[in-house]
Coordinates of C-alpha atoms in Angstrom, one line a residue:
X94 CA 0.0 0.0 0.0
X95 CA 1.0 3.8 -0.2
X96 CA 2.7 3.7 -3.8
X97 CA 3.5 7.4 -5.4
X98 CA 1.2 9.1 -7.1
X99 CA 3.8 9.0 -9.9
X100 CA 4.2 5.9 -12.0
X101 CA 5.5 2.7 -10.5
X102 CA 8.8 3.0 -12.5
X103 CA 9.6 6.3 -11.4
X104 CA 8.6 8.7 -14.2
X105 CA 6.6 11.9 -13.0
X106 CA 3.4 11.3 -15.4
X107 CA 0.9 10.6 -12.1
X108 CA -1.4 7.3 -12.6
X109 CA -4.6 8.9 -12.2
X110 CA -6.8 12.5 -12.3
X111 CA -6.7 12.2 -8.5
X112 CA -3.3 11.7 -8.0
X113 CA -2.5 14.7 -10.7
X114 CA -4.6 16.8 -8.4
X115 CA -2.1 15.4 -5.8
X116 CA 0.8 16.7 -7.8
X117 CA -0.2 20.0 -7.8
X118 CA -0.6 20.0 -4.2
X119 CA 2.7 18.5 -4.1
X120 CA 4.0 21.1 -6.0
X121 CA 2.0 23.5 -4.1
X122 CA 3.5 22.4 -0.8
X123 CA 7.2 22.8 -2.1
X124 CA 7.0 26.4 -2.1
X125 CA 4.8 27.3 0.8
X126 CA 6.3 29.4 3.9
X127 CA 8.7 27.3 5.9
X128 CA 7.5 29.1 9.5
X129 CA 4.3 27.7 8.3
X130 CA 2.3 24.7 10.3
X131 CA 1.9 21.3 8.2
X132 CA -1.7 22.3 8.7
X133 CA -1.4 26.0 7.5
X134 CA 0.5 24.5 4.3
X135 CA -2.1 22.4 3.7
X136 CA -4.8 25.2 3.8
X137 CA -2.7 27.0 1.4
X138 CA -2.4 24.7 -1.0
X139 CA -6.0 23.6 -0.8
X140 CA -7.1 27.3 -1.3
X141 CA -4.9 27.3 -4.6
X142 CA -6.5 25.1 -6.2
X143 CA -10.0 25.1 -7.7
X144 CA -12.8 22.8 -7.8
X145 CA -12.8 22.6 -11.5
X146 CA -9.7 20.6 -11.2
X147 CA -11.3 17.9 -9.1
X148 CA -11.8 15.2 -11.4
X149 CA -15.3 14.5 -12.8
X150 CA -17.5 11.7 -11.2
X151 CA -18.8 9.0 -13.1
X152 CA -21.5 10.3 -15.9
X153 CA -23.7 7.5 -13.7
X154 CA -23.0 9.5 -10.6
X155 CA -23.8 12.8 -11.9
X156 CA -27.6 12.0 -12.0
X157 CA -30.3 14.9 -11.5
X158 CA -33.9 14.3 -10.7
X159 CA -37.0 15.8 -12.0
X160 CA -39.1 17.3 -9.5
X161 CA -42.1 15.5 -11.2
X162 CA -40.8 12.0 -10.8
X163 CA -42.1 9.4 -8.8
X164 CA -40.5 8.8 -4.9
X165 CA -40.3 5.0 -6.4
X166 CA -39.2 6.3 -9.2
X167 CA -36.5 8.2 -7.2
X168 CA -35.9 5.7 -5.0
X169 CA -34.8 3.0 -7.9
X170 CA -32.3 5.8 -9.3
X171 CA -30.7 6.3 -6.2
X172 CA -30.1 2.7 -5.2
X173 CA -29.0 1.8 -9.0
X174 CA -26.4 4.5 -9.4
X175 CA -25.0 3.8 -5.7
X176 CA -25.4 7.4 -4.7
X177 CA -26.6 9.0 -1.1
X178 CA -28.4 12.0 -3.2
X179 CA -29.1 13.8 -6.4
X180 CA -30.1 17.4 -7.1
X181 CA -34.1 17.7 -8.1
X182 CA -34.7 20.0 -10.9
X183 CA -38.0 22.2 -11.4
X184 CA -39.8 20.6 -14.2
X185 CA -41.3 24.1 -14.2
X186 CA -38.5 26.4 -14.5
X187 CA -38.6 28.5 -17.8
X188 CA -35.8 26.7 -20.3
X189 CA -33.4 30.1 -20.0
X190 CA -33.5 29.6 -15.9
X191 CA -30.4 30.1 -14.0
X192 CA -29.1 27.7 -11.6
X193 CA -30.5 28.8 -8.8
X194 CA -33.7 29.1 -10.4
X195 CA -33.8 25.8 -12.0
X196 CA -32.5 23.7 -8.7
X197 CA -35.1 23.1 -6.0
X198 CA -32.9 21.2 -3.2
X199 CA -31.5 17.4 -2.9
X200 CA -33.3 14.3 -2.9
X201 CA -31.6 12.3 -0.1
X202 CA -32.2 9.3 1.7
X203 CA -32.5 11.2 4.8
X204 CA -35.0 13.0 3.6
X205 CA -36.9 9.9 2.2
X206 CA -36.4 8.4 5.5
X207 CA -38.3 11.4 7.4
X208 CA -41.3 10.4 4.9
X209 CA -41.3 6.7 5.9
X210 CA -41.6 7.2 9.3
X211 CA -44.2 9.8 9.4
X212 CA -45.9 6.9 7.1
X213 CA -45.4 4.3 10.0
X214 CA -46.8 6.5 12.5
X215 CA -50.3 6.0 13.8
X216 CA -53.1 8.3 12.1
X217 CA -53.2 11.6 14.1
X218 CA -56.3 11.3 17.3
X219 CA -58.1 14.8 15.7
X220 CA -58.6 12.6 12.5
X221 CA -62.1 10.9 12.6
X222 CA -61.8 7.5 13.0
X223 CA -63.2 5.6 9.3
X224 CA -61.8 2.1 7.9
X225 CA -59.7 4.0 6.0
X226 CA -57.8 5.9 8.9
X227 CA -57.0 3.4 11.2
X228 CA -56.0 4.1 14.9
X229 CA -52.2 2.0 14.9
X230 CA -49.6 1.0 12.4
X231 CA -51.1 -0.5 9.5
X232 CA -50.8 -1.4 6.2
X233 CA -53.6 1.4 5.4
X234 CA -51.8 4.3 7.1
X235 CA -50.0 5.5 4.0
X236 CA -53.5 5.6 2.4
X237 CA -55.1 7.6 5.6
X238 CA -52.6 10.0 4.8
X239 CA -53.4 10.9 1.4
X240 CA -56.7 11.4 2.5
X241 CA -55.8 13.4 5.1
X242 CA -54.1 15.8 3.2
X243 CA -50.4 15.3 3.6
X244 CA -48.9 15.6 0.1
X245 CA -46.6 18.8 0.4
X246 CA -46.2 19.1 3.7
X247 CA -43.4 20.3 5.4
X248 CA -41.8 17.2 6.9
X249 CA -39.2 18.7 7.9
X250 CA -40.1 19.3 12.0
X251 CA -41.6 15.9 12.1
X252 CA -39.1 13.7 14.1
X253 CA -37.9 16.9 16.6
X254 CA -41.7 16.8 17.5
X255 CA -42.8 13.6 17.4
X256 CA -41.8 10.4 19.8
X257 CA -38.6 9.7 20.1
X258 CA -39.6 5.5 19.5
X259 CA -40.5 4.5 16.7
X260 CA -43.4 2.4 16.2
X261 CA -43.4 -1.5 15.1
X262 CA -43.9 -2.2 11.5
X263 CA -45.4 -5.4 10.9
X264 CA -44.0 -7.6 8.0
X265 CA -46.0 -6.6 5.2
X266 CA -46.3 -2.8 5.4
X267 CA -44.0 -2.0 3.1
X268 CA -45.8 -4.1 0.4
X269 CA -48.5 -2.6 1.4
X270 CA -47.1 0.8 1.0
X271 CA -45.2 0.2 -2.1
X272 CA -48.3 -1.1 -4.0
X273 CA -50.2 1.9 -2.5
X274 CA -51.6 4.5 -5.4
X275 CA -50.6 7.3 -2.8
X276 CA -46.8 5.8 -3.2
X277 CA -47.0 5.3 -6.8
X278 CA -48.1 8.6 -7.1
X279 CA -46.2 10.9 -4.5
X280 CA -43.8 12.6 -6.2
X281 CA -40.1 14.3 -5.4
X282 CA -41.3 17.7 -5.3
X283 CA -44.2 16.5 -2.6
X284 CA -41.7 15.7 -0.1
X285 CA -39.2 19.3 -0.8
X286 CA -39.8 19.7 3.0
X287 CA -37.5 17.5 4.0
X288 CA -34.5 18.5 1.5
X289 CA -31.3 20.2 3.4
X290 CA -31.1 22.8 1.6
X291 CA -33.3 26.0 0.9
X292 CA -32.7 26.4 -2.0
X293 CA -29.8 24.9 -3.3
X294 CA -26.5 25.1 -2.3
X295 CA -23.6 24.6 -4.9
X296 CA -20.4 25.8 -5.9
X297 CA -18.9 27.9 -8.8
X298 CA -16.0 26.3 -10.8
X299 CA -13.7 29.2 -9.4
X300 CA -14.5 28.5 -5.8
X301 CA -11.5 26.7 -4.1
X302 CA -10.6 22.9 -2.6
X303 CA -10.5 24.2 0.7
X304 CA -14.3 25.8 0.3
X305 CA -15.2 22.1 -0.8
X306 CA -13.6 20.5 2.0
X307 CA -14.8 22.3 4.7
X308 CA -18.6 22.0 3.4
X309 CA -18.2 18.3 3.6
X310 CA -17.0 18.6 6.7
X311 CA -17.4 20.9 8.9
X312 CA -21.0 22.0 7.2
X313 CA -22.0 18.6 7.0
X314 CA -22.4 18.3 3.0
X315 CA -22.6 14.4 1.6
X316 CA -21.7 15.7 -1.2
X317 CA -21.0 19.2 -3.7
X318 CA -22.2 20.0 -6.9
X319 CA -20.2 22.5 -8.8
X320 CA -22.0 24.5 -11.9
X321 CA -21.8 26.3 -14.8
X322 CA -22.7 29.1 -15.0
X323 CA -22.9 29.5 -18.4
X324 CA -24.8 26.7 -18.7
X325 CA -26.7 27.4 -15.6
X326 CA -26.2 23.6 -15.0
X327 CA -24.2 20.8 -12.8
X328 CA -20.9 20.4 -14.0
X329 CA -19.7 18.0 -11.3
X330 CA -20.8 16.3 -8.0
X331 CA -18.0 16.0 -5.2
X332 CA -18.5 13.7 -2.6
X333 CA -17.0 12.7 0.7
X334 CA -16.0 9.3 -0.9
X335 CA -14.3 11.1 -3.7
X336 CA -12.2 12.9 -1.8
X337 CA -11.1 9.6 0.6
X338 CA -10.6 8.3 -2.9
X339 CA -8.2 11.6 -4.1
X340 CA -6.6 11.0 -0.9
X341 CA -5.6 7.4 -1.6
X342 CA -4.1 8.5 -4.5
X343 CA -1.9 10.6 -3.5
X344 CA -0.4 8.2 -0.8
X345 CA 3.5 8.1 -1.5
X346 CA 3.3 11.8 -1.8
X347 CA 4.9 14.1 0.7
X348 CA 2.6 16.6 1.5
X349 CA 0.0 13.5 2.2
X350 CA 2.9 11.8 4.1
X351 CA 3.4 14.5 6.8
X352 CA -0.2 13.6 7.3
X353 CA -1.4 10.3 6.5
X354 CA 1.3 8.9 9.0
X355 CA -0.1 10.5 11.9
X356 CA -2.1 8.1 14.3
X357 CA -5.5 8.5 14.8
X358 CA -5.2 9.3 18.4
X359 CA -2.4 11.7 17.3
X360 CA -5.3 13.7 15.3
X361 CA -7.9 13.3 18.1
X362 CA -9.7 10.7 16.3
X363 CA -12.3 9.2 17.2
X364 CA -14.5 12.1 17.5
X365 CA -17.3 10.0 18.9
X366 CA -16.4 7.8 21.5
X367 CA -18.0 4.7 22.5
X368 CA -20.6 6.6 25.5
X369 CA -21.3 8.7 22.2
X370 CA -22.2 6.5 19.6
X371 CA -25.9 6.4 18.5
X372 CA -26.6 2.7 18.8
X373 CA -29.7 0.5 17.9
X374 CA -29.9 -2.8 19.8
X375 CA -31.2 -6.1 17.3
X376 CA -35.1 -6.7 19.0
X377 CA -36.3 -3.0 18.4
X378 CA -37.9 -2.0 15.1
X379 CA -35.9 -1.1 12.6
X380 CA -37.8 2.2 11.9
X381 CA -36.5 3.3 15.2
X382 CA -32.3 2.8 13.8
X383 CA -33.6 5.6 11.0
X384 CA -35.5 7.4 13.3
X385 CA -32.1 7.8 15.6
X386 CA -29.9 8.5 12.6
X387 CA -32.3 11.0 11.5
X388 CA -32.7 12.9 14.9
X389 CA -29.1 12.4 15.8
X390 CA -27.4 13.5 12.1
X391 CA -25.5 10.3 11.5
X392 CA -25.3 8.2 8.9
X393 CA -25.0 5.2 10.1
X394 CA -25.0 3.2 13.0
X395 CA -24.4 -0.3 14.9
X396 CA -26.8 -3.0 15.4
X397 CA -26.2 -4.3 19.4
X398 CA -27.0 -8.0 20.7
X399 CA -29.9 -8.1 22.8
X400 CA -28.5 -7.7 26.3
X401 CA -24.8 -7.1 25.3
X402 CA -22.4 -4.8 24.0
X403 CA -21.0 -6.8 21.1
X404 CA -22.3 -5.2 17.4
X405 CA -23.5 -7.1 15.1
X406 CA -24.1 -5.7 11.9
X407 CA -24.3 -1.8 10.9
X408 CA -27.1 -0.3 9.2
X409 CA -26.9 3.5 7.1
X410 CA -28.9 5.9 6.0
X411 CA -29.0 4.4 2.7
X412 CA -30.1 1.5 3.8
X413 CA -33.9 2.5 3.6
X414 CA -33.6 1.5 -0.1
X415 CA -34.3 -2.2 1.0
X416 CA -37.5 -1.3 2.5
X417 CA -39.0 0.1 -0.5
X418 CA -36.8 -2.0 -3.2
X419 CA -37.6 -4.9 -1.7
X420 CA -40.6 -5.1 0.3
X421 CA -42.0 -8.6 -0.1
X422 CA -38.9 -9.8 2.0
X423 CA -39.8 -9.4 5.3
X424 CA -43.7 -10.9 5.1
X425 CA -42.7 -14.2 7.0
X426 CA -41.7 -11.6 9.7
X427 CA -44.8 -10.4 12.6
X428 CA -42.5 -7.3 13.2
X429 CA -39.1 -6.1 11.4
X430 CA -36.5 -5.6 14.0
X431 CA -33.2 -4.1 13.1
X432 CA -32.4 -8.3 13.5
X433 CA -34.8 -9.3 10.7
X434 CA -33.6 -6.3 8.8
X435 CA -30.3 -7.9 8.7
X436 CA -31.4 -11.0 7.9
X437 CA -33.6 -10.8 5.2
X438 CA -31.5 -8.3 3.5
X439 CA -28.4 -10.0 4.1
X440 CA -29.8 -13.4 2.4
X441 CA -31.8 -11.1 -0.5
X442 CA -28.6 -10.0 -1.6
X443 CA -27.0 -13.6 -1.5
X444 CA -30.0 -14.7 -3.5
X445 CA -29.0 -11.5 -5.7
X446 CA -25.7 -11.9 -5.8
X447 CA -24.2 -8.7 -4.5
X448 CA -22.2 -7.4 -2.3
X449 CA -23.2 -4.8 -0.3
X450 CA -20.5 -3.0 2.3
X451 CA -20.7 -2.9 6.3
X452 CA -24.5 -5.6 6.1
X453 CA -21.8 -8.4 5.7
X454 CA -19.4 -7.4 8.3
X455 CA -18.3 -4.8 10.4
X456 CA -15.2 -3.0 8.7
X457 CA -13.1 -2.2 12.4
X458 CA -9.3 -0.4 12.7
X459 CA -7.5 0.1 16.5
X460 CA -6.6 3.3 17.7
X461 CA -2.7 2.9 17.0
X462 CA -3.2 2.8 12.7
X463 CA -2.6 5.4 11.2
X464 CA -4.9 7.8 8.9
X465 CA -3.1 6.6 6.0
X466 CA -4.1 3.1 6.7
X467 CA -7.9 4.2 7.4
X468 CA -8.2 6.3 3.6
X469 CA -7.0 2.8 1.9
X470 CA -9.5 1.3 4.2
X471 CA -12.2 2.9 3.9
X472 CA -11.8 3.4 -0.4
X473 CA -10.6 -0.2 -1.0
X474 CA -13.8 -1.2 1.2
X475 CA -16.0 1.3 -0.4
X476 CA -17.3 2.3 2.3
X477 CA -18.5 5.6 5.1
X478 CA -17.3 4.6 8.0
X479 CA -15.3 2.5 10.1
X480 CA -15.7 1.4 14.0
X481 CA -13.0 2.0 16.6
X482 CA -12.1 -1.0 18.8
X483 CA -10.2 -1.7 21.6
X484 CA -8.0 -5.2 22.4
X485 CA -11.0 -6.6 23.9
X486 CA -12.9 -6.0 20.7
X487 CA -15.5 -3.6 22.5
X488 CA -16.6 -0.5 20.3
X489 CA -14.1 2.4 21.4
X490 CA -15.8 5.2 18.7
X491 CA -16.4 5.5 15.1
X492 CA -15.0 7.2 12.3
X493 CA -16.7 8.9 9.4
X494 CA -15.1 10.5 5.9
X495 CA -16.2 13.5 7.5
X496 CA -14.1 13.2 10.3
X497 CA -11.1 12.2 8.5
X498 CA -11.6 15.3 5.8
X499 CA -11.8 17.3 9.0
X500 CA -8.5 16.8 9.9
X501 CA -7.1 17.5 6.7
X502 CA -8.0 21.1 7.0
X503 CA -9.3 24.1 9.1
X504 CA -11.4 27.0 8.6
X505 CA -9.7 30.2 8.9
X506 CA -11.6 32.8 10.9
X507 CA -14.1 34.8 8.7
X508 CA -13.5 32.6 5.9
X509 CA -17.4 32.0 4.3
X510 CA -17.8 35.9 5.2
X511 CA -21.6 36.3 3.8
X512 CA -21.5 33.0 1.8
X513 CA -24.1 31.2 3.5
X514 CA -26.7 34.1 4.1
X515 CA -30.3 32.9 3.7
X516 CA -29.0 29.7 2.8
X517 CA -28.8 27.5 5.6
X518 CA -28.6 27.6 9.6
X519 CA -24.9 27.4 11.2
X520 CA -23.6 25.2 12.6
X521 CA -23.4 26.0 16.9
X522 CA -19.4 25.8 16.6
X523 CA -19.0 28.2 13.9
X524 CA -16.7 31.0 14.1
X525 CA -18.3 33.1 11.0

């Protein structure tokens, strides 16, 4: 592991568009102040260089959503293309629109998540009890809630207000919901409430790496578009995984080396320790592990045995897909626990033939490797995060993309100046 960016034989042409990012840095780096920290070089260097040299993702990664199609519809795309979101355009917009005209927000899985729950939740006691809007979790709760009026509202409040458990699905709701002509006919833009963003937040192909890695860090981004704005369109989508991916490449390198061979206790990682981490144990309902994730802002977390402290499987955000992909597969089940959950996805994919990161096992690392060794980790495995352990094999913390990219950089004081005005809320630890 850790080859130079450059060719294995020794010539300078680098082996990839990551690692020729990682070249420029390099070069970068050579000529920074030497009174300056390894941390202030970095920033330098990161603020040099623009996002329109960050290579371009996949043309099936760069997907955008019309605010007219289906949630199923939306669903399918996300789960085929293996990506966490995907920018919703106004079907409505007039054809000579600018960007942040034509953009509406992100589609997300956390956001879809938000609408599943309030769809497991029992019909609200104002309603007037009918057949059709029954009193507890059934299979004919998403249809009580078209009736009641629900399409368009403002999800976005929902968990913060609501119970903090969430309720027991029985096996075959989410066939029941699926087949449903209220989910066959809900639509992206109907759920806009619960989208991050108001509007839309993107980046210019002049704004900087170090604006980039700081919004999928410290502001919590999965991921960046960049436009044109000539176009008035997405050029590119960054993600955190592309960046962990960048960073692998440029492993050999000696601005990454000064770095990447830090431990991760050296760079105060984990951030969440183990009497942090948002846990799920295996006999409650599944709903509640996305209700947590969604309440708590994490993306993931670990399935606990029953009585114990020993994880068993993990389950994410993006997860949720199964649910709605693949409903028929928990109908031998009375309830779906986070344990079923596992199991029945775990042996659909068998059946499928896939592999799928973090249901199979739990991806683990000790406090003593270094952050080098986590980025090859965490891009060979393809995956968001990784669990801390100790000796004993007991969960000492986890660590996210976001962490690591975190530690690769820090936001000067003032830096965003006016950049996020009517955009978004800050964060409570801001300094701008």
């Amino acid at each position: 592991m850790g080859v130079p960016a450059a060719n294995r034989d020794g010539e300078s042409t680098p082996r990839s568009p990551e690692a020729k990012v990682g070249m420029h840095v390099e070069d970068l780096w050579d000529i920074q102040e030497p009174q300056l920290s390894p941390t202030e070089k970095l920033n330098a260097c990161f603020e040099s260089v623009p996002v329109s040299d960050f290579p371009t993702a996949p043309s099936n990664q760069v997907i955008e959503i019309k605010s007219d199609t289906s949630l199923a519809e939306a669903v399918k795309i996300l789960a085929e293309h293996k990506i966490l979101s995907a920018p919703v355009v106004d079907v409505d917009a007039p054809e000579d629109a600018s960007w942040i005209d034509r953009y509406i927000g992100m589609v997300e899985f956390a956001g879809i998540v938000v609408w599943i729950l309030h769809q497991s939740e029992p019909s609200s006691p104002r309603t007037p009890r009918t057949p059709s809007t029954p009193s507890s979790p059934s299979s004919a709760t998403a249809i009580a809630a078209a009736a009641n009026g629900l399409k368009g509202l403002d999800l976005a409040g929902l968990l913060e207000n609501g119970s903090d458990f969430a309720v027991p699905t029985s096996g075959n709701f989410f066939e029941a919901l699926t087949s449903s002509e209220f989910y066959k006919n809900t639509q992206v833009r109907d759920i806009s409430g619960s989208f991050r963003w108001a509007p839309f937040l993107a980046l210019q192909k002049d704004n900087t790496f170090l604006t980039m890695l700081l919004l999928l860090s410290k502001y919590k981004m999965k991921s960046v578009p960049v436009v044109d704005l000539g176009e008035g369109k997405i050029d590119n989508i960054i993600t955190q995984a592309a960046v962990i991916h960048m960073l692998a490449e440029c492993a050999g390198l000696q601005w990454f080396e000064s770095w990447g061979t830090k431990k991760l206790s050296e760079l105060g990682l984990p951030l969440m320790t183990a009497d942090c981490i948002v846990k799920v144990y295996e006999d409650e309902p599944v709903l509640q592990a996305f209700k947590l994730m969604r309440k708590k802002k994490v993306g993931g977390l670990p399935v606990i045995e029953s009585g114990g402290s020993k994880a068993v499987g993990n389950i994410s955000l993006r997860d949720v897909q199964f649910l709605l992909t693949a409903p028929e597969i928990y109908h031998d089940y009375r309830s779906i626990t986070a344990k079923n959950f596992l199991t029945a996805v775990r042996s659909h994919l068998q059946k499928q033939h896939e592999v799928y990161p973090m249901l199979s096992t739990m991806v683990t690392c000790k406090r003593d490797d270094t952050i080098k060794d986590l980025i090859l980790k965490l891009d060979t495995e393809k995956i968001h995060r990784v669990y801390v352990v100790g000796d004993n094999g007991n969960l000492e913390g986890v660590i996210t993309l976001r962490d690591i990219i975190s530690r690769l950089v820090h936001e000067p004081r003032g830096y965003f100046g006016d950049f996020f005005d009517g955009v978004l809320p800050l964060p409570q630890s801001t300094r701008v």
